[in-house]
Amino acid sequence: MTAKEIRQSFLDFFESKGHKIVPSAPMVIKDDPTLMFTNAGMNQFKNIILGNDPIKYPRVADSQKCLRVSGKHNDLEEVGHDTYHHTMFEMLGNWSFGDYFKAEAIAWAWEYLTEVLKLDKDRFYVTVFEGYAAEGLSRDDEAAEIWEKLVPKNRILNGNKKDNFWEMGDTGPCGPCSEIHIDLRNDDERAKIDGATLVNKDNPLVIEIWNNVFMQYNRKADGTLEPLPNKVIDTGMGFERLCMAVQGKKSNYDTDVFTPIIKEIEKITGYEYIIKN
Ligand code: SER
């Protein structure tokens, strides 16, 4: 599948599950002093999530252009050093505002990856929030139980507050999350080292591909958490990483998201692009 086909298949899948497909919001944020640039698909829905704006569509999906170059989610130091972080990237996402919750979000993520895209089930690991006693947050047993129906138990890993409690910024909507990681190493390497030991360890071929956030709180300026008026699903999948997985590449830059641009640069500069793998 081409990158264009992959993006469309995501939108078609969630449209078939009753989601309204909406456009990407602008990357420069005008009305929110807590954020300079769009850093996640959920930004444009912040006021709906907080209950300040009415829910227009309870189910929404889109592909959002994001910039993570400053603030809480800043990938700038990684860009140019690895194969899977970008200053600007696209985030595929689906949302439920007070409608479905964990069971459907997890089941549909799994269905899309393994049945629509037919990615190998044995290459996936998932994480669930281990809890954080200091804030009275318990382990996300509910998400773990849902995953247990879909993947073997040894592929369900606990994750800490840093990795598995997603917050938009210092204040704003937040909640425990469940990440889906994919192991793109070749079979020899997979046989030698268990992929479960490489999750969240900066291995360029064992990477997070999709984050499912179960928004339940608003982090207030004084640091406390208050419950949201509605439970919200906020998911975000790295489009360029997904293209790498589907197209069997070892770097985002070798997918057709980037190769036409790189070819054009070769033409203009007269220099050859060399892939070092
Ligand atoms: N907001 C979450 C993230 O950016 C999921 O979309 O990872």
XYZ file of C-alpha atoms and ligand atoms in Angstrom:
284
model
C 0.000 0.000 0.000
C 1.139 3.536 -0.677
C 1.195 6.080 2.142
C -1.875 7.701 0.619
C -3.732 4.377 0.616
C -2.711 3.681 4.217
C -4.022 7.066 5.403
C -7.285 6.540 3.528
C -7.714 3.005 4.881
C -7.465 4.352 8.444
C -10.120 6.992 7.795
C -12.358 4.496 5.965
C -12.057 1.993 8.815
C -13.159 4.491 11.447
C -15.859 5.903 9.187
C -17.236 2.350 8.973
C -17.332 2.370 12.802
C -19.544 5.476 12.842
C -16.858 8.199 13.071
C -17.164 11.623 11.453
C -13.982 12.340 9.471
C -12.753 15.881 10.155
C -9.854 17.909 8.680
C -6.475 18.454 10.338
C -6.478 21.638 12.453
C -3.877 24.391 11.811
C -0.473 23.679 13.373
C -0.153 27.119 14.955
C -2.492 27.348 17.923
C -4.212 30.687 18.309
C -6.565 30.452 21.272
C -4.646 28.392 23.835
C -1.878 30.149 25.813
C -0.697 26.761 27.180
C 0.463 25.554 23.753
C 2.296 27.173 20.843
C 2.010 24.450 18.183
C -0.331 21.502 17.701
C 1.438 18.624 19.452
C -1.319 16.016 19.225
C -4.547 15.242 17.425
C -6.558 15.997 20.543
C -5.587 19.700 20.718
C -8.428 20.839 18.487
C -10.864 18.952 20.750
C -9.524 20.263 24.072
C -12.583 22.382 24.864
C -14.957 19.529 24.035
C -12.926 17.193 26.269
C -13.008 19.708 29.137
C -16.781 20.131 28.721
C -16.531 23.829 27.718
C -17.844 23.220 24.180
C -20.797 21.005 23.201
C -20.140 17.596 21.644
C -20.937 17.971 17.950
C -20.020 14.440 16.895
C -19.485 11.785 19.611
C -17.111 9.849 17.293
C -14.462 11.596 15.237
C -11.354 10.505 13.289
C -8.705 12.412 11.365
C -5.099 12.742 10.322
C -3.551 15.673 12.209
C -0.341 17.481 11.265
C 1.722 17.871 14.459
C 4.858 19.756 15.436
C 6.824 18.534 18.452
C 9.634 21.045 18.713
C 8.937 22.690 22.048
C 7.092 22.320 25.341
C 6.135 19.071 27.064
C 6.335 16.883 23.953
C 9.585 17.935 22.330
C 11.288 15.542 19.895
C 13.777 18.063 18.522
C 16.868 16.359 19.984
C 15.941 13.078 18.254
C 15.365 14.470 14.781
C 18.200 13.737 12.379
C 19.740 11.241 14.823
C 17.271 8.414 14.430
C 14.961 6.935 11.838
C 11.579 7.494 13.448
C 11.235 10.985 14.981
C 10.311 14.073 12.993
C 9.818 17.765 13.664
C 6.554 17.624 11.736
C 4.571 14.430 11.472
C 1.081 13.165 10.914
C -0.947 11.607 13.687
C -3.835 9.338 12.775
C -6.460 9.461 15.499
C -9.915 8.429 16.582
C -11.960 9.983 19.386
C -14.958 9.177 21.466
C -16.485 11.986 23.482
C -18.616 10.320 26.154
C -19.484 7.475 23.753
C -17.417 4.250 23.533
C -14.490 3.629 25.860
C -11.594 1.210 26.376
C -13.160 -2.032 25.099
C -14.066 -0.680 21.675
C -10.955 1.489 21.278
C -8.612 -1.420 21.964
C -10.575 -3.938 19.901
C -10.737 -1.593 16.903
C -7.038 -0.705 17.095
C -6.225 -4.410 17.041
C -8.697 -5.117 14.234
C -7.279 -2.312 12.098
C -3.643 -3.347 12.529
C -4.048 -7.109 12.251
C -7.120 -7.618 10.057
C -7.244 -4.572 7.800
C -3.496 -4.023 7.410
C -2.696 -7.677 8.167
C 0.395 -6.854 10.207
C 1.883 -9.898 11.960
C 0.254 -10.369 15.396
C 3.490 -11.823 16.783
C 5.306 -8.536 16.327
C 3.151 -6.542 18.739
C 3.613 -5.674 22.408
C 1.218 -3.519 24.391
C 1.662 -1.510 27.561
C -0.787 -0.553 30.293
C -0.468 2.038 33.069
C 1.067 0.493 36.203
C -0.499 3.118 38.512
C 0.953 5.963 40.545
C 0.294 5.785 44.259
C 1.358 9.379 44.994
C -1.670 10.595 43.030
C -3.990 7.779 44.052
C -3.972 6.287 40.542
C -4.281 2.514 40.350
C -3.058 0.090 37.694
C -5.212 0.005 34.563
C -6.461 -3.551 35.127
C -9.431 -2.864 32.861
C -7.226 -2.217 29.808
C -5.045 -5.218 30.695
C -8.098 -7.504 30.840
C -9.307 -6.288 27.450
C -5.867 -6.920 25.951
C -5.725 -10.388 27.519
C -8.558 -11.432 25.195
C -6.465 -10.414 22.176
C -2.764 -11.014 22.906
C -0.775 -13.477 25.058
C -0.197 -12.241 28.609
C 3.595 -12.058 28.177
C 3.062 -9.374 25.523
C 1.201 -7.080 27.932
C 3.697 -4.951 29.832
C 3.290 -2.455 32.649
C 4.385 1.102 31.924
C 5.150 3.968 34.300
C 3.647 7.436 34.594
C 6.139 8.894 32.118
C 5.194 6.485 29.326
C 1.655 5.485 30.233
C -0.086 8.546 31.624
C -0.525 10.998 28.780
C -0.856 14.725 29.447
C -1.241 17.417 26.823
C 0.883 19.944 28.685
C 1.485 21.149 32.226
C -2.276 21.625 32.487
C -5.204 20.195 30.569
C -6.784 16.850 29.696
C -4.905 13.691 30.699
C -5.337 10.048 31.562
C -3.806 6.589 31.571
C -2.838 5.209 28.206
C -2.104 1.941 26.502
C 0.592 1.972 23.835
C 0.978 -0.491 20.988
C 4.600 -1.251 20.072
C 5.804 -3.125 17.003
C 8.978 -5.163 16.570
C 10.323 -4.679 13.035
C 13.636 -6.526 13.538
C 14.464 -9.474 11.303
C 13.720 -13.027 12.466
C 17.329 -13.826 13.497
C 17.455 -10.841 15.796
C 14.005 -11.550 17.168
C 15.061 -15.122 18.001
C 18.158 -13.872 19.837
C 16.601 -11.119 21.974
C 13.023 -11.133 23.226
C 11.274 -8.037 21.843
C 9.495 -7.517 25.173
C 12.836 -6.501 26.702
C 13.317 -3.786 24.046
C 10.016 -1.938 24.460
C 10.597 1.725 25.408
C 14.373 1.192 25.230
C 15.103 3.421 22.198
C 15.624 0.503 19.804
C 14.908 2.014 16.339
C 13.093 -1.140 15.214
C 11.034 -1.786 18.344
C 8.893 1.311 18.458
C 5.637 2.700 19.705
C 3.209 2.910 16.853
C -0.146 3.830 18.440
C -1.159 5.390 21.718
C -4.663 4.877 23.108
C -5.356 7.436 25.810
C -8.246 7.008 28.189
C -8.855 10.631 29.121
C -10.444 10.885 32.529
C -8.889 13.957 34.203
C -8.069 17.609 33.822
C -4.686 18.600 35.310
C -5.278 21.971 36.947
C -2.734 24.782 37.358
C -2.190 23.802 41.010
C -1.157 20.312 39.841
C -4.247 18.480 41.083
C -6.417 16.203 38.961
C -10.144 16.769 38.569
C -12.418 14.270 36.804
C -13.613 15.191 33.302
C -17.362 15.537 32.687
C -17.216 12.660 30.155
C -14.831 9.789 29.601
C -12.955 10.364 26.378
C -10.965 8.166 24.002
C -8.021 9.930 22.360
C -5.821 7.821 20.133
C -2.786 8.807 18.127
C -0.861 6.675 15.646
C 2.378 7.770 14.022
C 1.506 7.765 10.324
C 5.107 7.665 9.074
C 5.919 4.786 11.462
C 2.840 2.909 10.330
C 3.953 3.339 6.706
C 7.389 1.937 7.646
C 5.732 -1.143 9.182
C 3.281 -1.739 6.326
C 5.874 -1.137 3.605
C 8.465 -3.385 5.281
C 11.077 -0.627 5.637
C 13.603 -0.062 8.410
C 13.366 3.727 8.436
C 10.518 6.219 8.074
C 12.656 8.008 5.485
C 12.543 4.955 3.182
C 8.756 5.054 2.846
C 7.009 6.877 0.049
C 6.153 9.660 2.504
C 9.756 10.824 2.026
C 11.312 9.086 -0.997
C 9.745 11.401 -3.633
C 11.092 14.438 -1.740
C 14.527 12.850 -1.343
C 14.593 11.984 -5.082
C 13.782 15.584 -5.943
C 16.588 16.790 -3.640
C 18.979 14.375 -5.393
C 17.939 15.835 -8.735
C 18.366 19.440 -7.622
C 21.660 18.948 -5.771
C 23.240 16.271 -7.953
C 24.110 14.291 -4.803
C 23.101 10.701 -4.234
C 21.094 9.722 -1.130
C 22.791 6.763 0.529
C 20.807 4.465 2.799
C 22.938 3.287 5.743
C 21.235 0.312 7.389
N -2.775 12.375 22.664
C -2.077 11.136 22.577
C -0.708 11.266 21.983
O -0.386 12.279 21.450
C -2.878 10.141 21.774
O -3.414 10.732 20.653
O 0.044 10.330 22.057
